[in-house]
Short mmCIF file of N, CA and C in Angstrom, two decimals:
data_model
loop_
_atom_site.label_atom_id
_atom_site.label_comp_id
_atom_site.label_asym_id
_atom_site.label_seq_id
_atom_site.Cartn_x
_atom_site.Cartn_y
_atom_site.Cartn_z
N UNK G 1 232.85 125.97 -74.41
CA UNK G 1 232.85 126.77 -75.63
C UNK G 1 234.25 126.85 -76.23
N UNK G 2 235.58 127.33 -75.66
CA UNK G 2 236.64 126.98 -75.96
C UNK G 2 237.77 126.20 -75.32
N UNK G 3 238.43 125.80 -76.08
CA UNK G 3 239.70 124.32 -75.77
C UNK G 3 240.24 126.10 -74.39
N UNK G 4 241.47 125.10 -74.10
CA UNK G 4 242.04 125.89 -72.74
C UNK G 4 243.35 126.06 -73.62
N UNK G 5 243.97 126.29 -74.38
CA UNK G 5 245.55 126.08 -75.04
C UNK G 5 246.32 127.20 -74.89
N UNK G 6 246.71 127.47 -74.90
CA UNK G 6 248.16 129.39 -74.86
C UNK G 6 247.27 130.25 -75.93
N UNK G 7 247.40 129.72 -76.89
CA UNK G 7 246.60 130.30 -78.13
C UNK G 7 245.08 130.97 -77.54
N UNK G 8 244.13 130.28 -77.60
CA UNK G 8 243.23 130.44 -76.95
C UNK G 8 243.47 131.81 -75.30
N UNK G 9 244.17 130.92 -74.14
CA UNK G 9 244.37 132.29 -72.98
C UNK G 9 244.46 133.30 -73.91
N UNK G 10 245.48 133.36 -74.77
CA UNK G 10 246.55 134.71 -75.05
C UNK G 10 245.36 135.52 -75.57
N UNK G 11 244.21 134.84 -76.39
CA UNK G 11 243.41 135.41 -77.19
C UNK G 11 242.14 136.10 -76.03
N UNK G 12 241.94 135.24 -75.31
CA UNK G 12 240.75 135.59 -74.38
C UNK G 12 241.56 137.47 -73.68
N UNK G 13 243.29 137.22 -73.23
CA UNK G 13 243.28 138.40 -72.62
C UNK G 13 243.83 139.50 -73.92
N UNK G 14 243.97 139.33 -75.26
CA UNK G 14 244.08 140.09 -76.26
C UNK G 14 242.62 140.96 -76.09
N UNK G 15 241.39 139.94 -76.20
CA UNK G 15 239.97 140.51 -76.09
C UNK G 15 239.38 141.78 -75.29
N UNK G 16 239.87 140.97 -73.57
CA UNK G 16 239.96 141.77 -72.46
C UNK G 16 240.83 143.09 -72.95
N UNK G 17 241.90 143.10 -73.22
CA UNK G 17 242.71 144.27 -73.89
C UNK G 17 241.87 145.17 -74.85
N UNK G 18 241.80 144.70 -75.38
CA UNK G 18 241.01 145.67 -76.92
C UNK G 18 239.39 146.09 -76.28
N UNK G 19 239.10 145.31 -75.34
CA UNK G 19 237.80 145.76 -75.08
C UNK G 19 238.15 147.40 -73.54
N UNK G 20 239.23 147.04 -73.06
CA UNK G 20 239.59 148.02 -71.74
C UNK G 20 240.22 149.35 -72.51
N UNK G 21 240.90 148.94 -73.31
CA UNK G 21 241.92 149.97 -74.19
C UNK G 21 240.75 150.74 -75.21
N UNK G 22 239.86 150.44 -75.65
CA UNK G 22 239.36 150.82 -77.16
C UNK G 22 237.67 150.96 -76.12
N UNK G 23 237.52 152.28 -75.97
CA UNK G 23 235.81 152.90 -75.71
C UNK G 23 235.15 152.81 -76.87
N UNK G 24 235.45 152.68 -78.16
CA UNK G 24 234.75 152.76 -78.95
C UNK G 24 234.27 150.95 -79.35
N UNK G 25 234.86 150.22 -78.86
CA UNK G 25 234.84 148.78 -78.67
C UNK G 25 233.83 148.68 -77.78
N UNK G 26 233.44 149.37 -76.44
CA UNK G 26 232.75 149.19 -75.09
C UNK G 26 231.42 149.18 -75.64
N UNK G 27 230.69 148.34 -74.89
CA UNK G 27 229.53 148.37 -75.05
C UNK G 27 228.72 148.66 -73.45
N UNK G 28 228.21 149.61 -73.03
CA UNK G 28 227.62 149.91 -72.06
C UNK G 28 226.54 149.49 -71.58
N UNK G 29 225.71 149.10 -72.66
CA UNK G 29 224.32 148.23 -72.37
C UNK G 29 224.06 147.60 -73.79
N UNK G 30 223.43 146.44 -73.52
CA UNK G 30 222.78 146.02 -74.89
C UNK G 30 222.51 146.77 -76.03
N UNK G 31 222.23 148.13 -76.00
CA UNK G 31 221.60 148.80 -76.81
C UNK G 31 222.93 150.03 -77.10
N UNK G 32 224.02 149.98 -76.03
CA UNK G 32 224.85 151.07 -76.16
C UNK G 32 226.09 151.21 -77.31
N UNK G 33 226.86 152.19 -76.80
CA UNK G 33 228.35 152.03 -77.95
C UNK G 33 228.67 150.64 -78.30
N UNK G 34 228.63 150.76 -79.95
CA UNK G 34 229.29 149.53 -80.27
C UNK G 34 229.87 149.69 -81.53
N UNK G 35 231.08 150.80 -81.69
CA UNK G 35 231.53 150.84 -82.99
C UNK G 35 233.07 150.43 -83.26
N UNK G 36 233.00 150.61 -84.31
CA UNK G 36 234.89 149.96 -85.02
C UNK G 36 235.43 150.07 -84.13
N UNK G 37 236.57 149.43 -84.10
CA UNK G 37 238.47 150.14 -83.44
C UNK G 37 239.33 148.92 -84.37
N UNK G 38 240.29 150.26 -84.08
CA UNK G 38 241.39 149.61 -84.88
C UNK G 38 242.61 149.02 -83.82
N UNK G 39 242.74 147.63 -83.61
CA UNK G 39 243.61 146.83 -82.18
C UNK G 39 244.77 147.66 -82.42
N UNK G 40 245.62 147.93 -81.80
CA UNK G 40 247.42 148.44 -81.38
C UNK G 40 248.14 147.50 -80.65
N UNK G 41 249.42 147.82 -80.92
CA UNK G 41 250.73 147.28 -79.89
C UNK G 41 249.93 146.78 -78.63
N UNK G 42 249.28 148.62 -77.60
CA UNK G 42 248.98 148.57 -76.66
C UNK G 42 248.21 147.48 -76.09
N UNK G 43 247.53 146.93 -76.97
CA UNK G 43 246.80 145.87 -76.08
C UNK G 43 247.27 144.60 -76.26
N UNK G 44 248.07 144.48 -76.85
CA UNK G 44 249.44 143.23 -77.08
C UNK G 44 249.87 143.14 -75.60
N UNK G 45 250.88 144.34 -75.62
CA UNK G 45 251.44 144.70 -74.55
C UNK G 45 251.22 144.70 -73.47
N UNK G 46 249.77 144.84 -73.28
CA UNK G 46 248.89 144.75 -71.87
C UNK G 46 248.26 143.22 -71.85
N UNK G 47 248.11 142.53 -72.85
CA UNK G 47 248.01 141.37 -72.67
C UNK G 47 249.26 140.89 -72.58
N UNK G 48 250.41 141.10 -72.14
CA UNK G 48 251.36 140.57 -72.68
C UNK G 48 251.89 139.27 -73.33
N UNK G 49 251.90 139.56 -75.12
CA UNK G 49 252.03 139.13 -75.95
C UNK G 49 253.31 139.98 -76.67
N UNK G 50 254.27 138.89 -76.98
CA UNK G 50 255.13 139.58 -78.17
C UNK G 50 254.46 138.44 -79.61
N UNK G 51 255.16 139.27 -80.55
CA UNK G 51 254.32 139.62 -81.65
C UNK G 51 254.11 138.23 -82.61
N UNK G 52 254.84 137.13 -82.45
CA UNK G 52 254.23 135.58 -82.39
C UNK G 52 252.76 135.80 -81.68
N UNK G 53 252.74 135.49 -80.65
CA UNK G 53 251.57 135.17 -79.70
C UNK G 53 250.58 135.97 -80.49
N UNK G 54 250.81 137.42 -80.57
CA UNK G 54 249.55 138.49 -80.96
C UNK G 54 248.70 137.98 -82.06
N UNK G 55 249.95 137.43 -83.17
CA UNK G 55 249.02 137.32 -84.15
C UNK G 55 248.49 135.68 -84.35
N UNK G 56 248.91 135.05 -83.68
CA UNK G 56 248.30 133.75 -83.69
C UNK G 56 247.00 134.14 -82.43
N UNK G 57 246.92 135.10 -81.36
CA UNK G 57 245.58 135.40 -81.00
C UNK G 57 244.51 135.92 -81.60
N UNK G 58 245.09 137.20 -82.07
CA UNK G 58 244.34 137.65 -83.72
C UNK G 58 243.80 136.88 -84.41
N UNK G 59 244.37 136.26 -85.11
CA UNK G 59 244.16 135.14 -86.09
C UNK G 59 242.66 133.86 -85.24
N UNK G 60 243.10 133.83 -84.19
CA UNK G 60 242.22 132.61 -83.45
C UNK G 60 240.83 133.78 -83.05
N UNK G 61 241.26 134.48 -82.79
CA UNK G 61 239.58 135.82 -82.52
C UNK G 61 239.03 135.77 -83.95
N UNK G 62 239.02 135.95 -84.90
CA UNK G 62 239.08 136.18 -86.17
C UNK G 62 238.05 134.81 -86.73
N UNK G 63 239.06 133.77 -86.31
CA UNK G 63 238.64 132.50 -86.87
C UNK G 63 237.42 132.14 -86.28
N UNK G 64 237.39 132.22 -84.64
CA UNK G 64 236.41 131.96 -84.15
C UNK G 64 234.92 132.36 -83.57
N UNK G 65 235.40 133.85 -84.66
CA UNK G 65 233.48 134.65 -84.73
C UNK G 65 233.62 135.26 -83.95
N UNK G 66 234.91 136.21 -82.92
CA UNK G 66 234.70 136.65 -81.70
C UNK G 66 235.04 137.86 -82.25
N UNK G 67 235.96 138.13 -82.77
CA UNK G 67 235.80 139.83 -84.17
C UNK G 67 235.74 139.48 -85.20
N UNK G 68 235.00 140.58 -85.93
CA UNK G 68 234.79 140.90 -87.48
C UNK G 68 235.49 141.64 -87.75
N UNK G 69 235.98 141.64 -88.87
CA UNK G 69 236.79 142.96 -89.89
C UNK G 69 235.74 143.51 -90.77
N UNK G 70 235.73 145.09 -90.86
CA UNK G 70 235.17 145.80 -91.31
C UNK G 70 235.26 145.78 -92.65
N UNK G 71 234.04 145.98 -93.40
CA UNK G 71 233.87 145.77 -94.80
C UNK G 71 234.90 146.19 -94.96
N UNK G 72 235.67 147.48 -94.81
CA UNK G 72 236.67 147.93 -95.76
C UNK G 72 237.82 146.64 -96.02
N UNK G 73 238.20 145.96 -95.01
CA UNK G 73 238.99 144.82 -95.24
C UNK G 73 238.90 143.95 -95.88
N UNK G 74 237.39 143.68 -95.67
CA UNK G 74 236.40 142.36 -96.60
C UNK G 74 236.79 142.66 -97.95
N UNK G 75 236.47 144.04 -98.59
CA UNK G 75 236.65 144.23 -99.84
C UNK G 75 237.90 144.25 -100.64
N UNK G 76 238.73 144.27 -99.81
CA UNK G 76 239.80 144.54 -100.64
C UNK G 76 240.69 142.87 -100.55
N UNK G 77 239.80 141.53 -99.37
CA UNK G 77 240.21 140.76 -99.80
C UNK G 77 239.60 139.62 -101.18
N UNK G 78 238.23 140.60 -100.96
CA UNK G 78 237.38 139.74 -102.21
C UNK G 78 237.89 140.38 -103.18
N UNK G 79 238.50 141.32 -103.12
CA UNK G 79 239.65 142.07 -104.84
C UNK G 79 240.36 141.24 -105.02
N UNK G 80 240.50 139.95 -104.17
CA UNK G 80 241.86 139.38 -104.48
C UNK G 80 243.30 139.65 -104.30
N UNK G 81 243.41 140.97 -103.11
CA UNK G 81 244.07 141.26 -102.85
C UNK G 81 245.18 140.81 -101.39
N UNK G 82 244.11 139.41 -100.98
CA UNK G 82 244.36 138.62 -99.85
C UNK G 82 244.70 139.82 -98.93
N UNK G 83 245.19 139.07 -97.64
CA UNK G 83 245.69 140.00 -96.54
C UNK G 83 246.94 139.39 -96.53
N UNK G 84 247.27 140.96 -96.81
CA UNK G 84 249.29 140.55 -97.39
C UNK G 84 250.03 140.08 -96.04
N UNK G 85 249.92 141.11 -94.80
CA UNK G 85 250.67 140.78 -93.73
C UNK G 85 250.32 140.85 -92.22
N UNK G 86 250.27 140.35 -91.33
CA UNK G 86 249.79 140.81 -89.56
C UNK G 86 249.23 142.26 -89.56
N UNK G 87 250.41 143.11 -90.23
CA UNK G 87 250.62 144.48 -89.99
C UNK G 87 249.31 144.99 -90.31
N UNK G 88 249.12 144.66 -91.50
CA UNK G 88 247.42 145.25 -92.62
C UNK G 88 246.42 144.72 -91.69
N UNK G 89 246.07 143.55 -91.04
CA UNK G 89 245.35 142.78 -90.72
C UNK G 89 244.77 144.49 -89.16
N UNK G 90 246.18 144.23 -88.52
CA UNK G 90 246.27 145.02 -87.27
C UNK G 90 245.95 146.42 -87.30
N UNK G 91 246.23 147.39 -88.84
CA UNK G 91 246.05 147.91 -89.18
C UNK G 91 244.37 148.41 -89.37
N UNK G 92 244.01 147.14 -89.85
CA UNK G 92 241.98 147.40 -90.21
C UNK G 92 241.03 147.54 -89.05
N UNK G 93 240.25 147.99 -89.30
CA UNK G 93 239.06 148.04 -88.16
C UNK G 93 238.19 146.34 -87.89
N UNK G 94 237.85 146.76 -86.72
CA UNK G 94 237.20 145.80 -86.37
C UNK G 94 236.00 145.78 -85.28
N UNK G 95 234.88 145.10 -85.16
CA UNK G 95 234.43 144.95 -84.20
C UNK G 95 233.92 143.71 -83.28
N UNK G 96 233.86 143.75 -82.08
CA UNK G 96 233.81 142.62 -81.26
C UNK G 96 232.45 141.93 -81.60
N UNK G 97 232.25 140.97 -81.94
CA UNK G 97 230.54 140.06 -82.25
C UNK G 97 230.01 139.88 -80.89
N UNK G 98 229.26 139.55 -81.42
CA UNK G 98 228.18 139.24 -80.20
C UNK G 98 228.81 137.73 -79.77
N UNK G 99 229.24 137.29 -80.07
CA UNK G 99 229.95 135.58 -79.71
C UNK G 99 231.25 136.61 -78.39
N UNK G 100 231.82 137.48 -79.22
CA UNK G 100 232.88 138.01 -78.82
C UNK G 100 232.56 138.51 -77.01
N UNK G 101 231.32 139.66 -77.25
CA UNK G 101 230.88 139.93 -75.85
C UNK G 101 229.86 139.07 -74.87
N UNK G 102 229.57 137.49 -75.28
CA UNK G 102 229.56 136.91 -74.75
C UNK G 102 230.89 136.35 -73.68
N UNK G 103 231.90 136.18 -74.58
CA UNK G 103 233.22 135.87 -73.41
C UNK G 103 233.58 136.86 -72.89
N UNK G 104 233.76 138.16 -72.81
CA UNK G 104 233.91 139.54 -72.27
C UNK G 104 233.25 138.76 -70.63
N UNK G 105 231.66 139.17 -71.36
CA UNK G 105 231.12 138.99 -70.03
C UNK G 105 231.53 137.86 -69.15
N UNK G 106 231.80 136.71 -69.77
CA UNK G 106 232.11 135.32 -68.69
C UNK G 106 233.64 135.88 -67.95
N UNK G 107 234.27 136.56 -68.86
CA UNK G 107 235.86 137.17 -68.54
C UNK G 107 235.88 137.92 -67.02
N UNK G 108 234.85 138.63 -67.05
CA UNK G 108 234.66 139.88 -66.47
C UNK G 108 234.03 139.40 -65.11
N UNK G 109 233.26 138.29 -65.51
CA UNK G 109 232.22 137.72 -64.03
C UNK G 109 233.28 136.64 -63.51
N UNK G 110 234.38 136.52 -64.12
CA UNK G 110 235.47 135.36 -63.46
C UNK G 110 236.21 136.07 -62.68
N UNK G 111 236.35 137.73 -63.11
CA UNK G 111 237.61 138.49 -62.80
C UNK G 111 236.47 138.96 -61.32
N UNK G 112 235.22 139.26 -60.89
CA UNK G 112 234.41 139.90 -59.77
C UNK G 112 234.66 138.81 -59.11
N UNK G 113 234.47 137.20 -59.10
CA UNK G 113 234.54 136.32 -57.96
C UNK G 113 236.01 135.85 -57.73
N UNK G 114 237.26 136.29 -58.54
CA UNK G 114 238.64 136.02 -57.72
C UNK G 114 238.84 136.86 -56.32
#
């Protein structure tokens, strides 16, 4: 499903991050919590990523269907107002897709058999 590259790791443990850091990200069962969060430093940091890496992981989650940005973001880039900088991007809400908690889970069943 994905290439193996820095980009890619950095992004898989950005995921792991935002999903351990952010309860409102967690999904408890198929049917359970599954609302916005807005990513932070903190899960940079715990992935450790400085702020190159973050947003080229960002950017690769983003690209590859594993988070969505919340309408509010959507709209204000179909205003034509593009997404000016990392900061705004990091700034908006988001939530993990279902593509997204598919790798969670493969993440999570790699991390029980080490």
């Amino acid at each position: 499903m994905l290439e193996n590259d820095q980009t890619t790791q950095d992004a898989k443990r950005l995921l792991a991050a935002m999903s351990t850091n952010h309860s409102e990200a967690r999904m408890v069962s198929p049917y359970g919590l599954d609302r916005p969060f807005s990513p932070s430093w903190a899960d940079a940091e715990q992935a450790g990523l400085d702020r190159v890496r973050r947003d080229a992981a960002m950017w690769w989650l983003i690209d590859n269907n594993l988070l969505e940005r919340e309408e509010e973001a959507e709209n204000l880039r179909d205003k034509g107002k593009g997404l000016p900088d990392y900061d705004y991007v990091y700034g908006s809400v988001f939530r993990i897709t279902g593509r997204g908690r598919e790798l969670l889970e493969e993440l999570w069943e790699e991390r029980r058999q080490q």
